[in-house]
PDB file of N, CA and C in Angstrom:
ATOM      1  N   UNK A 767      67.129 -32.969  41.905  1.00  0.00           N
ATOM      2  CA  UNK A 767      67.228 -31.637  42.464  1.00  0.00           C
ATOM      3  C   UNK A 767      68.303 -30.875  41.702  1.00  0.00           C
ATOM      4  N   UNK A 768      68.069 -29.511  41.275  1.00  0.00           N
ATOM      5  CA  UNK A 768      69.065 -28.708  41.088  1.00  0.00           C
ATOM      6  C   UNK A 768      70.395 -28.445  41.677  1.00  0.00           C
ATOM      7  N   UNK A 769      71.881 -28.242  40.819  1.00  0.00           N
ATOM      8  CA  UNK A 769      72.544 -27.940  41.697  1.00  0.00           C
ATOM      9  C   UNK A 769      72.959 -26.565  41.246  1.00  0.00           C
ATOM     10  N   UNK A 770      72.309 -26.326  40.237  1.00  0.00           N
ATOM     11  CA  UNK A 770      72.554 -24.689  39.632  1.00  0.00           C
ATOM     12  C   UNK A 770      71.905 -22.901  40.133  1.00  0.00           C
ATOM     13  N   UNK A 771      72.289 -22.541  41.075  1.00  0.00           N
ATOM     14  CA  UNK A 771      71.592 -21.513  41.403  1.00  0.00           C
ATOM     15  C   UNK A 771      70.432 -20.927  40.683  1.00  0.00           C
ATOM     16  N   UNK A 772      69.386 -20.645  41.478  1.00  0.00           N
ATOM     17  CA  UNK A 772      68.204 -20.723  41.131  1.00  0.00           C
ATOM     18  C   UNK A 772      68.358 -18.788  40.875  1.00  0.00           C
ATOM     19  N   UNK A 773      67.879 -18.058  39.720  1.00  0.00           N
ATOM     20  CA  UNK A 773      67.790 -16.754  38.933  1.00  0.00           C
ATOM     21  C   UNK A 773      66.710 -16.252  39.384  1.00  0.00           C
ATOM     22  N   UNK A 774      66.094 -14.912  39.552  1.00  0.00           N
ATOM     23  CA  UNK A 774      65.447 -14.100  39.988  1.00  0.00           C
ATOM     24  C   UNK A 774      64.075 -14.539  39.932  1.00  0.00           C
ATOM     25  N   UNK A 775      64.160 -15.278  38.681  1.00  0.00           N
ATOM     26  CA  UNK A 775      62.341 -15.489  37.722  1.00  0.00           C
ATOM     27  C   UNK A 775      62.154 -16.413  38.298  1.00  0.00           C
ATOM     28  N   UNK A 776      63.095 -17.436  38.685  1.00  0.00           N
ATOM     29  CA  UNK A 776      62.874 -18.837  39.239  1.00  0.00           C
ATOM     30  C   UNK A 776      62.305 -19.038  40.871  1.00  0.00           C
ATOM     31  N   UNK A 777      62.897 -17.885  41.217  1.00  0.00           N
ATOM     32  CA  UNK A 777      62.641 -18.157  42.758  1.00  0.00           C
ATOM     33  C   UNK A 777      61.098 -17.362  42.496  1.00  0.00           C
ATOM     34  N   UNK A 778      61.150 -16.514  41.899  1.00  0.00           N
ATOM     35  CA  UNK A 778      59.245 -15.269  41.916  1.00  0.00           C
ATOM     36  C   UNK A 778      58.324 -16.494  41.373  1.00  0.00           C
ATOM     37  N   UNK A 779      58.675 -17.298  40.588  1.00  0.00           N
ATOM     38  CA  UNK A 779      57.950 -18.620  40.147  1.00  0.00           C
ATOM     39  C   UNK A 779      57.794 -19.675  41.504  1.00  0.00           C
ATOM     40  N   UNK A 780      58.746 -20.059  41.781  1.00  0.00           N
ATOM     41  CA  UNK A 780      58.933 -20.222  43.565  1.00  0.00           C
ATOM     42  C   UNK A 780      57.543 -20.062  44.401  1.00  0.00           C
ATOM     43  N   UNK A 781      57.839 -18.836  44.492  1.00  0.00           N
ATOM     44  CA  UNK A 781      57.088 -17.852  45.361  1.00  0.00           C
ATOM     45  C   UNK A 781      55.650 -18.099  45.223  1.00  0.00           C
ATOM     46  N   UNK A 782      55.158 -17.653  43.704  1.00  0.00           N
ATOM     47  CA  UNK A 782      53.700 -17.794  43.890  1.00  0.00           C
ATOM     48  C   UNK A 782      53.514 -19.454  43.691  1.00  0.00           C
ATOM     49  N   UNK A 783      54.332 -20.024  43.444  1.00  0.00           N
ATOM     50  CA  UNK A 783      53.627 -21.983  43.520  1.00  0.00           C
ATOM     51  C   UNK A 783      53.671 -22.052  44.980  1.00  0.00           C
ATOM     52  N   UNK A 784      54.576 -21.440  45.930  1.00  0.00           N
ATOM     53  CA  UNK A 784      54.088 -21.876  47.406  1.00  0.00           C
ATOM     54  C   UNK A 784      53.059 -20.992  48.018  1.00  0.00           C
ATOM     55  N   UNK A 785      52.777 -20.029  47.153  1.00  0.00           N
ATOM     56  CA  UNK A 785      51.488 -19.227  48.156  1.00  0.00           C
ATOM     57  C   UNK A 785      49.866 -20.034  47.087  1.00  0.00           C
ATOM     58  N   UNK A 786      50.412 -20.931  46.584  1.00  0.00           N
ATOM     59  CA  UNK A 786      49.310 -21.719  46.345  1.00  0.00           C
ATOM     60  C   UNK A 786      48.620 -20.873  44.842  1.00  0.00           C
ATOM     61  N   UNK A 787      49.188 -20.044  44.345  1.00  0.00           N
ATOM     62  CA  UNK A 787      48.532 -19.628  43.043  1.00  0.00           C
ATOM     63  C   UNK A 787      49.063 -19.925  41.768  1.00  0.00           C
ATOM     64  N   UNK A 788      49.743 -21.201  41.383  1.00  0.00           N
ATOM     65  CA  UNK A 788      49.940 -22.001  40.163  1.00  0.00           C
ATOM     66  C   UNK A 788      49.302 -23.419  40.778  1.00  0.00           C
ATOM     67  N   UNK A 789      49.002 -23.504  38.686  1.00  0.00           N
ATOM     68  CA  UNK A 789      49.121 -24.718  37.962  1.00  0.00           C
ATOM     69  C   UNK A 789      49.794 -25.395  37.119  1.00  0.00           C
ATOM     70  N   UNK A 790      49.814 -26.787  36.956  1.00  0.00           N
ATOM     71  CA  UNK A 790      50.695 -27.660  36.184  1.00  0.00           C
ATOM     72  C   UNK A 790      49.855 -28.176  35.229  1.00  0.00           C
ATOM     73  N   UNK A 791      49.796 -27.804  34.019  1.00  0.00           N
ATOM     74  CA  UNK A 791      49.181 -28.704  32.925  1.00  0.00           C
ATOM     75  C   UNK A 791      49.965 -30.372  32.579  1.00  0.00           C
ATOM     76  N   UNK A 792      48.895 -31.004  32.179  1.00  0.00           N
ATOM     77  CA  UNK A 792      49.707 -32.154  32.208  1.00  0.00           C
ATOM     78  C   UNK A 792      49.532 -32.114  30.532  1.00  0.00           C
ATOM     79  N   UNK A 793      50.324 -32.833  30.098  1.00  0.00           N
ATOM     80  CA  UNK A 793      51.166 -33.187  28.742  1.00  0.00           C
ATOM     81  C   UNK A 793      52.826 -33.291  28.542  1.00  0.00           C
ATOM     82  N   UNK A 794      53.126 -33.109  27.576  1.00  0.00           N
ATOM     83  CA  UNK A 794      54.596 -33.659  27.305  1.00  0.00           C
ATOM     84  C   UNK A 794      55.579 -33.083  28.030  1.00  0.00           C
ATOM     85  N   UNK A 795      55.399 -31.926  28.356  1.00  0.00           N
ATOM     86  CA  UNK A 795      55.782 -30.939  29.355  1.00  0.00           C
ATOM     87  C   UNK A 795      55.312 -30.170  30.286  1.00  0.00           C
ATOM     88  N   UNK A 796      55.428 -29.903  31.186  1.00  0.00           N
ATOM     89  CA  UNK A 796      54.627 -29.314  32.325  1.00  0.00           C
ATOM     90  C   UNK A 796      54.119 -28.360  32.212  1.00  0.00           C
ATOM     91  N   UNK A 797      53.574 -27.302  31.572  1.00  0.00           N
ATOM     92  CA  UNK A 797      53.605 -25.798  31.450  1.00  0.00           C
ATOM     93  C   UNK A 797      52.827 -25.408  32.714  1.00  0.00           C
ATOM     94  N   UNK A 798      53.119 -24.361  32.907  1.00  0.00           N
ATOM     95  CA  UNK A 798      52.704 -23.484  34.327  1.00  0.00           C
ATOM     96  C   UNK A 798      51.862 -22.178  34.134  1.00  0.00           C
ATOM     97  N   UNK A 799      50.421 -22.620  34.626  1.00  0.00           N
ATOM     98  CA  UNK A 799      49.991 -20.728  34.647  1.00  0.00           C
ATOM     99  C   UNK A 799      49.954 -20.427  36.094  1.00  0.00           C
ATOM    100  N   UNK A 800      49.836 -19.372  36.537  1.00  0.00           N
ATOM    101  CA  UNK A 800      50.247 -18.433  37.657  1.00  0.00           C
ATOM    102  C   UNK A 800      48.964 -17.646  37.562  1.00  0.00           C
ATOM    103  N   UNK A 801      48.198 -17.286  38.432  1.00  0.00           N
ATOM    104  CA  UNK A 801      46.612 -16.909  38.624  1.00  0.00           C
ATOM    105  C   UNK A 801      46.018 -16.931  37.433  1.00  0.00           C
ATOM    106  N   UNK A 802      45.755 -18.129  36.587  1.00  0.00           N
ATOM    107  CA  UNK A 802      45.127 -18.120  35.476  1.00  0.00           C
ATOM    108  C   UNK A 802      45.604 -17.859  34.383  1.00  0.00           C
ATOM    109  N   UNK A 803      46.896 -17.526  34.543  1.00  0.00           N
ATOM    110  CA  UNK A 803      47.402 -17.038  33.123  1.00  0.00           C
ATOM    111  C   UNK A 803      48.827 -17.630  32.687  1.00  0.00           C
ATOM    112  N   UNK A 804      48.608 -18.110  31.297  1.00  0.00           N
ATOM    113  CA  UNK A 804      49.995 -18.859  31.126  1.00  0.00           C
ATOM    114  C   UNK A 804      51.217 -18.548  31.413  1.00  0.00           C
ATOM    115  N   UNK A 805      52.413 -19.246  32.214  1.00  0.00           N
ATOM    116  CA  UNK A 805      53.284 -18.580  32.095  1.00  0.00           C
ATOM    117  C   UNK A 805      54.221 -18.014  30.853  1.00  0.00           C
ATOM    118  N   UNK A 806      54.958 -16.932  31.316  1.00  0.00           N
ATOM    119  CA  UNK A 806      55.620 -16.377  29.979  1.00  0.00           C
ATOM    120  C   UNK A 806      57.338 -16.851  29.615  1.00  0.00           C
ATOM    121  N   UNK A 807      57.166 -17.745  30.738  1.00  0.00           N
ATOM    122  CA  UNK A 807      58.811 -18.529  31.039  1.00  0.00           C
ATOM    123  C   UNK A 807      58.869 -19.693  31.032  1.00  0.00           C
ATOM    124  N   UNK A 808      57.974 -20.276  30.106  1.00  0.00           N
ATOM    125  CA  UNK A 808      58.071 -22.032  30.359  1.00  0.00           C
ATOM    126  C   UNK A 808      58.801 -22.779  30.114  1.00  0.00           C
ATOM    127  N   UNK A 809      60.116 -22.449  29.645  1.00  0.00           N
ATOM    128  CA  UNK A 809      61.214 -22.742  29.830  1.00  0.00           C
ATOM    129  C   UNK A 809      62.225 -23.050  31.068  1.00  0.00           C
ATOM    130  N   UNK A 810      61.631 -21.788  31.719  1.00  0.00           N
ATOM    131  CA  UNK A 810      62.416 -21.739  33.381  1.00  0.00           C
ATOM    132  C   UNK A 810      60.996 -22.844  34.437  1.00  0.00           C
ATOM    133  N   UNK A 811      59.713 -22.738  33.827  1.00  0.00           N
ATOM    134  CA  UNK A 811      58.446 -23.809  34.573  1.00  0.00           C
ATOM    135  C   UNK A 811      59.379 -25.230  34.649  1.00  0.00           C
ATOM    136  N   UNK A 812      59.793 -25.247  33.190  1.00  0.00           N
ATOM    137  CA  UNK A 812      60.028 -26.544  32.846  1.00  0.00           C
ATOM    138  C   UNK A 812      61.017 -27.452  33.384  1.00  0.00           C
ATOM    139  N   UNK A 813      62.055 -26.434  33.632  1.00  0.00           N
ATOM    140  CA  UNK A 813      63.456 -26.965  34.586  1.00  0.00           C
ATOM    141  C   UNK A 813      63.308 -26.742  36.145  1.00  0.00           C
ATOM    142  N   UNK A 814      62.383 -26.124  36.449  1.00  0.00           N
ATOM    143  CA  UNK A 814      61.995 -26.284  37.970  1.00  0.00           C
ATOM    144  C   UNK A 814      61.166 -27.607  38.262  1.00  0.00           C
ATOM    145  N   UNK A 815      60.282 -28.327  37.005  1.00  0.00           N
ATOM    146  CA  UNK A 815      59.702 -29.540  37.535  1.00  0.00           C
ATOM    147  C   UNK A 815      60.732 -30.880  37.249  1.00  0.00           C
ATOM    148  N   UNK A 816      61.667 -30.393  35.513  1.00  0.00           N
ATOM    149  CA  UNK A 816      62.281 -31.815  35.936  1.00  0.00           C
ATOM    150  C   UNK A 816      63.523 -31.468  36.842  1.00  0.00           C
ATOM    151  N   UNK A 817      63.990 -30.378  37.912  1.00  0.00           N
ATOM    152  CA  UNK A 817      64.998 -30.652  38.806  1.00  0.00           C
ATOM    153  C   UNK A 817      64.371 -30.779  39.517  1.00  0.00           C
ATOM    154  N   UNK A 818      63.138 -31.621  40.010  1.00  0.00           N
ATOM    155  CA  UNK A 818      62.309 -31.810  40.993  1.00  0.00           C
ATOM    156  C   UNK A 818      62.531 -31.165  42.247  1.00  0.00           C
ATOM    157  N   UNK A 819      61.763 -29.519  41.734  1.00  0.00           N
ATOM    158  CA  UNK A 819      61.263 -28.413  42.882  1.00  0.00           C
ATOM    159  C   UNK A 819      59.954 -28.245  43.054  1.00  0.00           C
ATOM    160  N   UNK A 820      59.357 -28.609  42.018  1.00  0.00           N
ATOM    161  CA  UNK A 820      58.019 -28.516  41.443  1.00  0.00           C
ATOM    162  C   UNK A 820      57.065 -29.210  41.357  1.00  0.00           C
ATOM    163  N   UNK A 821      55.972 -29.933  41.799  1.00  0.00           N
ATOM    164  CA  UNK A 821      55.285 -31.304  41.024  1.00  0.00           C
ATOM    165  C   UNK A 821      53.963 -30.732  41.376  1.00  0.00           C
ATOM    166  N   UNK A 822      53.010 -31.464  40.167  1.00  0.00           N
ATOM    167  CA  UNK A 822      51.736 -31.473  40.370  1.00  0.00           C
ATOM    168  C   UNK A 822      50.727 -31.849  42.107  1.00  0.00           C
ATOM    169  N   UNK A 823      49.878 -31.364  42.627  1.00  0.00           N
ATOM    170  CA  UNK A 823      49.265 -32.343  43.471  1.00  0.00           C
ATOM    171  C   UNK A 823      48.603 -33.684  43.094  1.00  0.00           C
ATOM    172  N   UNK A 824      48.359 -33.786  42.212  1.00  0.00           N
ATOM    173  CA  UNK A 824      48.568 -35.314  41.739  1.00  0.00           C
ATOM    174  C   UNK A 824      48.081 -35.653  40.679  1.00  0.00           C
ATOM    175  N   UNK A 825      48.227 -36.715  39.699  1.00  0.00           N
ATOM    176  CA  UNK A 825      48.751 -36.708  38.529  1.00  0.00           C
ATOM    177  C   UNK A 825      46.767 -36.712  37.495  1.00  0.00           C
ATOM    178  N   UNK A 826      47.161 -36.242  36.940  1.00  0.00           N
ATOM    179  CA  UNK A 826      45.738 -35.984  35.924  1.00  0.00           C
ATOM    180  C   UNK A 826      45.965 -36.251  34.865  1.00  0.00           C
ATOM    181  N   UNK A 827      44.498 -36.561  33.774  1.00  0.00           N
ATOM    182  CA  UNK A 827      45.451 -36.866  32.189  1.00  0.00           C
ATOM    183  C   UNK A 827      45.387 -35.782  31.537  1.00  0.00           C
ATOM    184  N   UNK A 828      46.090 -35.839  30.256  1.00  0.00           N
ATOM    185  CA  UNK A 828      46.981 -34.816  29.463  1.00  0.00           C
ATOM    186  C   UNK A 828      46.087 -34.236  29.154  1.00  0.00           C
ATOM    187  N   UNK A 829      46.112 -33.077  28.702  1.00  0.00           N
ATOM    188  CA  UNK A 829      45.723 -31.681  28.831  1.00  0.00           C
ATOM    189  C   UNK A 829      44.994 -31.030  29.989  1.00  0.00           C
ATOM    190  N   UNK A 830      44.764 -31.159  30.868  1.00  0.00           N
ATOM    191  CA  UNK A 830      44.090 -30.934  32.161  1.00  0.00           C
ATOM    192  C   UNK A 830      45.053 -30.115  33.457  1.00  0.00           C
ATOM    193  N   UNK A 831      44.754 -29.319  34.051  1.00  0.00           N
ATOM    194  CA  UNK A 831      45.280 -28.340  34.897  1.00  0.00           C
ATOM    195  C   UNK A 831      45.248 -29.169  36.201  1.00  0.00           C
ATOM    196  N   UNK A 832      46.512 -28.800  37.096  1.00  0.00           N
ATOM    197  CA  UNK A 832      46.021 -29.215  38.169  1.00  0.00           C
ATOM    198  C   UNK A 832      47.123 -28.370  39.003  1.00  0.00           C
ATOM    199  N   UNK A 833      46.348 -28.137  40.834  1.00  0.00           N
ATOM    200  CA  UNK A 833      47.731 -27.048  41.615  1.00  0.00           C
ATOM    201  C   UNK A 833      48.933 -27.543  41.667  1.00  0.00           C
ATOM    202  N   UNK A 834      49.777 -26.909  41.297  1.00  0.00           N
ATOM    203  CA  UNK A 834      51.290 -26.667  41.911  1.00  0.00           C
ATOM    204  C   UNK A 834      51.543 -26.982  42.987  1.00  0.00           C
ATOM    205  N   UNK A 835      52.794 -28.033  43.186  1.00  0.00           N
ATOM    206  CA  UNK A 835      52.894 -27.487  44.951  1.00  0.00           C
ATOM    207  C   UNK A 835      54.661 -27.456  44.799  1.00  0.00           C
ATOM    208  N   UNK A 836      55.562 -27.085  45.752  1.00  0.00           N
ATOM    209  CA  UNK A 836      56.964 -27.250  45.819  1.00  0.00           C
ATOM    210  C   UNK A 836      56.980 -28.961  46.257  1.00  0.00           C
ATOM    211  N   UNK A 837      58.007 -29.251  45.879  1.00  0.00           N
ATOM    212  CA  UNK A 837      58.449 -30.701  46.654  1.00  0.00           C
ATOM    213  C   UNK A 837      59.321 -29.753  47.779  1.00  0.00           C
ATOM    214  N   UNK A 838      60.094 -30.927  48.655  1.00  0.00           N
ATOM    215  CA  UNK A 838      60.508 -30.700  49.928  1.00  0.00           C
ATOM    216  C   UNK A 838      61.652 -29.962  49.390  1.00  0.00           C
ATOM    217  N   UNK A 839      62.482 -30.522  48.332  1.00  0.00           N
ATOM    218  CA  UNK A 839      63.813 -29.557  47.459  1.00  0.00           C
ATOM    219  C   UNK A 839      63.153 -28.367  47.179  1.00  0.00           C
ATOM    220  N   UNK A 840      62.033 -27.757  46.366  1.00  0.00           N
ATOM    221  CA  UNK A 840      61.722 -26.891  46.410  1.00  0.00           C
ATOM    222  C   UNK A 840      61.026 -25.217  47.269  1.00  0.00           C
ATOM    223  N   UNK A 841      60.864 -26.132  48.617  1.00  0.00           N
ATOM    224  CA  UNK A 841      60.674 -25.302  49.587  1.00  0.00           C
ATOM    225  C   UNK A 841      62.170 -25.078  50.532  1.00  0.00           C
ATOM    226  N   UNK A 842      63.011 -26.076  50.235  1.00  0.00           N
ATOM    227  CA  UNK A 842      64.573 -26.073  50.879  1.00  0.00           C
ATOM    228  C   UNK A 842      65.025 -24.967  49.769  1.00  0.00           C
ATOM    229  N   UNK A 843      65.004 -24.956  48.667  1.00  0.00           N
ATOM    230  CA  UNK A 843      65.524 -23.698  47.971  1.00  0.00           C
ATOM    231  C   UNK A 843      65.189 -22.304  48.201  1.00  0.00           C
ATOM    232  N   UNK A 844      63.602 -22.163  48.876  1.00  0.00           N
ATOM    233  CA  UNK A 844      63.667 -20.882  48.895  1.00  0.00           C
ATOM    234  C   UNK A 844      64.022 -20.190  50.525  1.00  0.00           C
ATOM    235  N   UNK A 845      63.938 -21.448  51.420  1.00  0.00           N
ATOM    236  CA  UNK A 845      64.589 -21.257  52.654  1.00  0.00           C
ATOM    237  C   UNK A 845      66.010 -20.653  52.428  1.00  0.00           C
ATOM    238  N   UNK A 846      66.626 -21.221  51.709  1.00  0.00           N
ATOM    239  CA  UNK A 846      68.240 -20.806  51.721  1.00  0.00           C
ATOM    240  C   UNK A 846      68.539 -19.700  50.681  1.00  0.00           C
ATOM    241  N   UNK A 847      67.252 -19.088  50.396  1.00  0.00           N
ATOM    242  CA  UNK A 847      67.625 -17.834  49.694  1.00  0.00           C
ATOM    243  C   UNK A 847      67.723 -16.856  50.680  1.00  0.00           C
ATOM    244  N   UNK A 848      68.375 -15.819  50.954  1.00  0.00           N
ATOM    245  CA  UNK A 848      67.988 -14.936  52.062  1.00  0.00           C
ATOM    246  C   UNK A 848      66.757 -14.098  51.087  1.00  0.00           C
ATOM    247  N   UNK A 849      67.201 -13.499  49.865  1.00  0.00           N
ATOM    248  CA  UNK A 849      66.508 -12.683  49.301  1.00  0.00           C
ATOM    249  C   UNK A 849      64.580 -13.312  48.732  1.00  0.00           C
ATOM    250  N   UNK A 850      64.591 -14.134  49.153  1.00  0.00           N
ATOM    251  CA  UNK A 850      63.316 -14.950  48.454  1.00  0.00           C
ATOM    252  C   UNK A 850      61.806 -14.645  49.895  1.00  0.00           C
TER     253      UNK A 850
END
């Protein structure tokens, strides 16, 4: 889990993985699209799955899409945002 305050992009990334409109590609790194479309921050995708906020619904092989969901840290982060 993160202990670094989570930035504007991170929590709006947040946001739409808990209203159920991302995916997690599987390969070397997680990349994330958001209603179909790649994200443009996969940098910030990338540190939300390994501070485990983020994980696939379950695991698929590499190159293959699958939904987003928050882990329990990741839905505790956006609880304790007021602004989120």
């Amino acid at each position: 889990m993160t202990t670094t305050p989570l930035n504007g992009r991170a929590l709006a990334l947040l946001r739409a993985i808990a209203a159920g409109r991302a995916e997690l590609g599987a390969g070397s790194e997680p990349d994330l699209r958001i209603d179909g479309l790649l994200c443009s921050d996969q940098p910030t995708a990338h540190a939300l799955t390994h501070s485990g906020l983020v994980r696939p619904v379950r695991e698929v092989g590499r190159g293959q899409w699958v939904p987003a969901e928050l882990t329990p840290a990741g839905a505790q982060a956006l609880d304790l945002n007021p602004a989120a």
